[in-house]
Amino acid sequence: MSSIEKMLRCRITGNESDCESTLRRLSDSGIFHMENANEGNSSVSKTENPYLDPLRQLSGLCVLTGHKFAATDYRENDLGQISAEIASMHERASELSDELKKINDQINSDTSFLAQISHLTGSSENTSVIDISQAFHCANIKTRFGKMPHNSFEKLDYYAENAFYFHEYGSDKDFCYGFVFTPRSKLAETERVLESLYFERIYIPEALNGDIRVAVSDLKTKIADEKKAAADCRKAMEDFRNTNAARVNELFTYLKTLYDISELRENVLFEGEIFTIMGYIPRSAEDSFKRLFEDIKVDIYTESPPDDSADVPVKLKCSKFAEPFSMFVELYGLPSYKDLNPTSFLAVTYTLLFGIMFGDLGQGFLVLLLGIFLGHKKKMTLGRIMERLGVSSMIFGTLYGSVFGFEELLDPLYESLGIHFLPFHAITNINNVLYTAIGIGIVIILISIIINIIMGLMKKDYERALFSNNGIAGLVFYGSLLILLLGGMLGLKVGGTAYILLLIVLPLLVMFFKEPLGDLAAGKGFHIEGKLSDFIAANFFECFEYLLGFATNTLSFVRVGGFVLSHAGMMSVVLALSAMAGTASPIVLIIGNLFVMALEGLLSGIQVLRLEYYEMFSRYYNGGGKPFKPVKVNFSEMIS
Amino acid sequence: MRAEELYSGNMAATVAKMHALYGHRLKTEDYNQLMSCSAVTDVAGYLKRTRAYSKPLEGIDTTLIHRGYLEDLLRRNYFENYFSLARFEKVADDEIYNYLTIKTEIDEILICITHINAGTDDHIKTLPIYMNRYTCFDLNHLAHVRSFEALLELLRKTPYYEMLARYKPVDGGYINYRACELTLRTYYFRRLLAAAADLHDDELADHICTLIDIINIVNAFRMKKHYHAPPETVKAAMIPIYNFLPEKRFNALYEADDPDEFTALLSKTIYGREAIKEGLSFESPESAMRYIRYKRLRRSFSMATTPPLCFFTYNHLKNIELDNIIRIIEGIRYQLPVTEIVKLLITD
């Protein structure tokens, strides 16, 4: 078991004039977990952060210019001056942004109009071109240009007798475009029919005269000019961004630091001229922490937190091997300060079970490489976990003699070494694989119960340590039952009335009465809460659930063996497909291996995590700890 | 195709495709968003952003769309999806996959009769011309029909001719619309039931029977409530196919003195008990019946493994969705409050 970092409760008091520099040092230290010294003091009101407005404007400037902020060094600035500077930069960026928006709106509008009037040029080279001025200025004929759905176009034949003519000029997926000609006297009637056909009129501007192809060409030129203007505007914005990037970074770093520190003042208790800050630091860093404040007049008082304190933040302390696995523990919930840190146990069992389930020398090596890439290049914790899992997979792959699904590849090696019991081919030893999986499960469950007993005793929780299903009663019951079953399977003479009464029935009765017995052990006397009948009914079903739980939790580990077999099975399918693929055999082999690797790797990872959480953590671990969060400036958070 | 052939790999793909498509259906949250729209164009805009309706509305400027055109597009999309599924994996050989074509033919013939009786000539406005390639008569010609004789002439080579010829009015009088409708609808359902029997698909037949029962219950209730029709008039207007409710039970409903008695009798039937179990109000028996049918379709669709049942239930569920959208559009157009629109919808 790993441990939990020992903490010291820390109280810092000093003169108000030193408050800001104290907060800055706390923020820079990276080891101070701040508590609210005002807790319970309702008279404290939140004051407006003076850095909020300029910071907000600066964030707005970054959004407008597309600037990606990076923290940098800074020097002290006057708030009034930098506010004016930011306002000036924001104004310029807004001007450029507005101009760009205006041009883009114009481009969208012109492009949309071009799409519509381009149908006026006709659908083919042979289509006659209408002179717009002539079409719209006939003495007795009214002209409408527009579009109608294809479905309506198909209905036009029905209106052959009506006094209008639709001249199709082009079409797209949904609409037919064209002119409608109708006598002036019949316009109202025609428009009624057109409305029922969902005809949408497209208004042609007065300026669009003469040959429509020329007009379309002019519009295209205009759009091209507008696009050039938009590009110039974007270039101007880019230049502006690049010119001011260093200054914006400096201002942002400065303002965000002051903003976050100012926010911390909320947790500071002010009594007259004196301020008080409360928090926690790791015991191991006490000296270095105190040295940070040598040159300012503050009193730092540290003490060990009381035993019963539930508020102490938790920082997990793990070995280098187990450290990335703390991610899984945090996912479940941190242990409380007085609990044991389960990370090492989780790391060992997770790595072992994954290796057993996903044993393949070649695929394990690829998982290792992927893990190195993700862990070191991308700084992903999961990558570091994959490194460990990859190695485990390679070890078990070597034992199984499996290399990218080739189960006989390592046979000559073992023969040359004279090791005859290896490699262990899972597919020909199905029963052994399944029995071993259950055996591993039994060992892990027993260890989990023992951990729970130790933790219960450490916390002086005797009900948990002695009388519960995960305490000594459960351990004796489960262990004795297993010995009885094993003896029966091996034909050994185990059991007898005394054995059953003392080692099976008695622990079961102890589990049945665990609550009153726990009270008795705690010195509160043996008494049953509520009605006796309710107590019996509730505990009967609880005990039944324990029995069921022992059986199902043990059998749950069969999945470990199941995955060993499924890996061998799936790879044999890949090899069979590869053999059928002829010249494409290597490709099938590569794709098959990648597929199996991705699918099985993911499934094994999830299944092992499930075993960890449900079969192990549920026996000895509660979570509910408070994470250790040192105060620091958060540069990744923008203020909008 | 026979029942034993329905479980092949290709068929499984068809079923899987329909289940995948149904995943894109409108959910309660979508309906809430649609009902909160203040204009039809907003409805079109919202639909365009959903997975199910983005494609049919792809090239459409939803800010300018006409209500009628939107409804038209949605209906056409429904038809196109139907035929695309029917063609998928060549399942369209069975009669059951043509049910929408037969239904459309009958619907359009009945609309044409209404126009002849009313002396109007604008059937063309609502005609689904895009269905012309599937129907057994020319829909374009149907738009030009102005008399029963012309209608019979158009339908001469179709099964509808024999059925309708006997209703030819004497001396240019009105056509007996109700008799025509009953004959055509009965024909439609008998054909569907025969198709289900051919497939040995009992569950599919059950759905068709439920549909008939519910149509009869709803129509009888309307006739009782709005026209106080006597039992014999009601019975004469009903589809004479009895399924889950025996004829005796239906007769009792027709003989009810008022809508309250009708509702009380209905609550003792298999549908009424189901409605009570679902916690539905009998304030509107129509809604309750429609909801029961919806639930049955949902249940069957989720368990369906055979393409005909899956196809039938899926398309009916999509049809309910289409009706819901159109009700929302109409509700917004007529400025109904959301509390009223929601009563018109059939959703989870």
Coordinates of N, CA, C and O in Angstrom, one line a residue, chain A residues 202-281:
Chain A
I202 N -37.8 36.4 -57.5 CA -36.5 36.9 -57.2 C -36.5 38.3 -57.8 O -36.7 38.5 -59.0
Y203 N -36.2 39.3 -57.0 CA -36.3 40.7 -57.5 C -34.9 41.0 -58.1 O -33.9 40.8 -57.6
I204 N -35.1 41.6 -59.3 CA -33.9 42.0 -60.1 C -33.7 43.5 -59.9 O -34.6 44.3 -60.1
P205 N -32.5 43.9 -59.4 CA -32.3 45.3 -59.2 C -32.4 46.1 -60.5 O -32.1 45.6 -61.6
E206 N -32.8 47.4 -60.4 CA -32.9 48.2 -61.5 C -31.6 48.3 -62.3 O -31.6 48.4 -63.5
A207 N -30.5 48.3 -61.5 CA -29.2 48.5 -62.2 C -28.8 47.4 -63.1 O -28.0 47.5 -63.9
L208 N -29.5 46.2 -62.9 CA -29.1 45.1 -63.8 C -29.8 45.2 -65.1 O -30.9 44.7 -65.3
N209 N -29.1 45.8 -66.1 CA -29.7 46.0 -67.4 C -28.9 45.3 -68.5 O -27.8 44.9 -68.2
G210 N -29.5 45.3 -69.7 CA -28.7 44.8 -70.8 C -28.5 43.3 -70.8 O -29.3 42.6 -70.2
D211 N -27.3 42.9 -71.3 CA -27.0 41.5 -71.4 C -26.7 41.0 -70.0 O -25.8 41.4 -69.3
I212 N -27.5 40.0 -69.6 CA -27.3 39.5 -68.2 C -26.0 38.8 -68.0 O -25.4 38.8 -66.9
R213 N -25.4 38.3 -69.1 CA -24.1 37.6 -68.9 C -23.0 38.6 -68.5 O -22.1 38.3 -67.7
V214 N -23.2 39.8 -69.0 CA -22.2 40.9 -68.7 C -22.4 41.3 -67.2 O -21.5 41.4 -66.4
A215 N -23.7 41.4 -66.8 CA -24.0 41.7 -65.4 C -23.5 40.7 -64.5 O -22.9 41.0 -63.4
V216 N -23.6 39.4 -64.8 CA -23.1 38.3 -64.0 C -21.6 38.4 -63.9 O -21.0 38.3 -62.8
S217 N -21.0 38.7 -65.0 CA -19.6 38.8 -65.0 C -19.1 40.0 -64.1 O -18.1 39.8 -63.4
D218 N -19.8 41.1 -64.2 CA -19.5 42.3 -63.4 C -19.6 41.9 -61.9 O -18.8 42.3 -61.1
L219 N -20.7 41.1 -61.6 CA -20.9 40.8 -60.2 C -19.8 39.9 -59.7 O -19.3 40.0 -58.5
K220 N -19.3 39.0 -60.5 CA -18.2 38.1 -60.1 C -17.0 38.9 -59.9 O -16.2 38.6 -58.9
T221 N -16.7 39.9 -60.7 CA -15.6 40.8 -60.5 C -15.7 41.5 -59.2 O -14.7 41.6 -58.4
K222 N -16.9 42.0 -58.9 CA -17.1 42.7 -57.6 C -16.8 41.8 -56.4 O -16.2 42.2 -55.5
I223 N -17.3 40.5 -56.5 CA -17.1 39.6 -55.4 C -15.6 39.3 -55.3 O -15.1 39.3 -54.1
A224 N -14.9 39.2 -56.4 CA -13.5 38.9 -56.3 C -12.8 40.1 -55.6 O -11.9 39.9 -54.8
D225 N -13.2 41.3 -56.0 CA -12.6 42.5 -55.3 C -12.9 42.5 -53.8 O -12.0 42.8 -53.0
E226 N -14.1 42.2 -53.5 CA -14.5 42.1 -52.1 C -13.7 41.1 -51.3 O -13.2 41.3 -50.2
K227 N -13.4 39.9 -52.0 CA -12.6 38.9 -51.3 C -11.2 39.4 -51.1 O -10.6 39.0 -50.1
K228 N -10.7 40.2 -52.1 CA -9.4 40.7 -51.9 C -9.3 41.7 -50.7 O -8.4 41.7 -49.9
A229 N -10.4 42.5 -50.7 CA -10.4 43.5 -49.6 C -10.5 42.7 -48.2 O -9.9 43.1 -47.2
A230 N -11.3 41.6 -48.2 CA -11.4 40.8 -47.0 C -10.0 40.2 -46.6 O -9.6 40.2 -45.4
A231 N -9.3 39.8 -47.6 CA -7.9 39.2 -47.4 C -7.0 40.3 -46.8 O -6.2 40.0 -45.9
D232 N -7.1 41.5 -47.4 CA -6.3 42.6 -46.9 C -6.6 42.9 -45.4 O -5.7 43.2 -44.6
C233 N -7.9 42.9 -45.2 CA -8.3 43.2 -43.8 C -7.8 42.1 -42.8 O -7.4 42.4 -41.7
R234 N -7.9 40.9 -43.2 CA -7.4 39.8 -42.4 C -5.9 39.9 -42.2 O -5.4 39.7 -41.1
K235 N -5.2 40.3 -43.2 CA -3.7 40.5 -43.1 C -3.5 41.6 -42.1 O -2.5 41.5 -41.3
A236 N -4.3 42.7 -42.2 CA -4.1 43.8 -41.3 C -4.3 43.4 -39.8 O -3.5 43.7 -38.9
M237 N -5.3 42.5 -39.7 CA -5.6 42.0 -38.3 C -4.4 41.1 -37.8 O -4.0 41.2 -36.7
E238 N -3.9 40.3 -38.8 CA -2.8 39.4 -38.4 C -1.6 40.2 -38.0 O -0.9 39.9 -37.0
D239 N -1.3 41.3 -38.8 CA -0.1 42.2 -38.5 C -0.3 42.8 -37.1 O 0.6 42.9 -36.3
F240 N -1.5 43.3 -36.9 CA -1.9 43.9 -35.6 C -1.6 42.9 -34.4 O -1.1 43.2 -33.4
R241 N -2.1 41.6 -34.7 CA -2.0 40.6 -33.6 C -0.5 40.3 -33.4 O -0.1 40.3 -32.2
N242 N 0.3 40.1 -34.5 CA 1.7 39.8 -34.3 C 2.5 40.9 -33.6 O 3.3 40.7 -32.8
T243 N 2.2 42.2 -34.0 CA 2.9 43.3 -33.5 C 2.6 43.4 -32.0 O 3.5 43.7 -31.2
N244 N 1.4 43.1 -31.5 CA 1.1 43.3 -30.1 C 1.1 42.0 -29.3 O 0.8 42.1 -28.1
A245 N 1.5 40.9 -29.9 CA 1.4 39.6 -29.2 C 2.2 39.6 -27.9 O 1.7 39.2 -26.9
A246 N 3.5 40.1 -27.9 CA 4.3 40.0 -26.7 C 3.7 40.9 -25.6 O 3.6 40.5 -24.5
R247 N 3.2 42.1 -26.0 CA 2.7 43.0 -25.0 C 1.4 42.4 -24.4 O 1.1 42.5 -23.2
V248 N 0.5 41.8 -25.3 CA -0.7 41.2 -24.8 C -0.4 40.1 -23.9 O -1.1 40.0 -22.8
N249 N 0.6 39.3 -24.2 CA 0.9 38.2 -23.3 C 1.4 38.7 -21.9 O 1.0 38.2 -20.9
E250 N 2.2 39.8 -22.0 CA 2.7 40.3 -20.7 C 1.5 40.9 -19.9 O 1.4 40.6 -18.7
L251 N 0.7 41.6 -20.6 CA -0.5 42.2 -19.9 C -1.4 41.2 -19.3 O -1.9 41.3 -18.2
F252 N -1.6 40.1 -20.1 CA -2.5 39.1 -19.6 C -1.9 38.4 -18.4 O -2.6 38.1 -17.4
T253 N -0.6 38.0 -18.5 CA 0.0 37.3 -17.4 C -0.1 38.2 -16.1 O -0.4 37.7 -15.0
Y254 N 0.2 39.5 -16.3 CA 0.2 40.4 -15.1 C -1.2 40.5 -14.5 O -1.4 40.3 -13.3
L255 N -2.2 40.8 -15.4 CA -3.5 41.0 -14.9 C -4.1 39.7 -14.3 O -4.8 39.8 -13.3
K256 N -3.9 38.6 -15.0 CA -4.5 37.3 -14.5 C -3.9 37.0 -13.1 O -4.6 36.5 -12.2
T257 N -2.5 37.2 -13.0 CA -1.9 37.0 -11.7 C -2.6 37.8 -10.6 O -3.0 37.3 -9.6
L258 N -2.7 39.1 -10.9 CA -3.3 40.0 -9.9 C -4.8 39.6 -9.6 O -5.3 39.7 -8.5
Y259 N -5.5 39.3 -10.7 CA -6.9 38.9 -10.6 C -7.1 37.7 -9.7 O -7.9 37.7 -8.8
D260 N -6.3 36.6 -10.0 CA -6.4 35.4 -9.2 C -6.1 35.6 -7.7 O -6.7 35.1 -6.8
I261 N -5.0 36.4 -7.5 CA -4.6 36.7 -6.1 C -5.7 37.5 -5.4 O -6.0 37.3 -4.3
S262 N -6.2 38.5 -6.2 CA -7.3 39.3 -5.6 C -8.5 38.4 -5.2 O -9.1 38.6 -4.2
E263 N -8.7 37.4 -6.0 CA -9.9 36.5 -5.7 C -9.6 35.7 -4.4 O -10.5 35.4 -3.7
L264 N -8.3 35.4 -4.2 CA -7.9 34.7 -3.0 C -8.3 35.5 -1.7 O -8.4 34.9 -0.6
R265 N -8.3 36.8 -1.8 CA -8.6 37.6 -0.6 C -9.9 37.3 0.0 O -10.1 37.5 1.2
E266 N -10.8 36.7 -0.8 CA -12.1 36.2 -0.3 C -12.0 35.3 0.9 O -12.8 35.2 1.8
N267 N -10.9 34.5 0.9 CA -10.7 33.5 1.9 C -9.8 34.0 3.1 O -9.5 33.2 4.0
V268 N -9.4 35.2 3.0 CA -8.5 35.8 4.1 C -9.4 36.5 5.1 O -10.4 37.2 4.8
L269 N -9.1 36.3 6.4 CA -9.8 36.9 7.5 C -9.1 38.2 7.9 O -7.9 38.2 8.1
F270 N -9.8 39.3 7.8 CA -9.2 40.6 8.2 C -9.8 41.0 9.6 O -11.1 41.1 9.7
E271 N -9.0 41.2 10.5 CA -9.4 41.8 11.8 C -8.6 43.0 12.1 O -7.4 42.9 12.5
G272 N -9.2 44.1 11.9 CA -8.5 45.4 12.0 C -7.4 45.4 11.0 O -7.7 45.3 9.8
E273 N -6.2 45.6 11.4 CA -5.0 45.7 10.5 C -4.4 44.3 10.2 O -3.5 44.2 9.5
I274 N -4.9 43.3 10.9 CA -4.3 42.0 10.9 C -5.0 41.1 9.9 O -6.3 41.1 9.9
F275 N -4.3 40.4 9.1 CA -4.9 39.3 8.3 C -4.5 38.0 8.8 O -3.5 37.8 9.4
T276 N -5.4 37.0 8.5 CA -5.1 35.6 8.8 C -5.5 34.7 7.6 O -6.6 34.9 7.0
I277 N -4.5 33.9 7.3 CA -4.8 32.9 6.2 C -4.6 31.5 6.8 O -3.7 31.2 7.5
M278 N -5.6 30.6 6.4 CA -5.5 29.3 6.9 C -5.3 28.3 5.7 O -5.8 28.6 4.6
G279 N -4.7 27.2 6.0 CA -4.5 26.2 4.9 C -3.7 25.0 5.4 O -3.5 24.8 6.6
Y280 N -3.3 24.3 4.4 CA -2.5 23.0 4.7 C -1.3 23.0 3.8 O -1.3 23.5 2.6
I281 N -0.2 22.5 4.3 CA 1.0 22.3 3.5 C 1.5 20.8 3.8 O 1.3 20.3 4.9

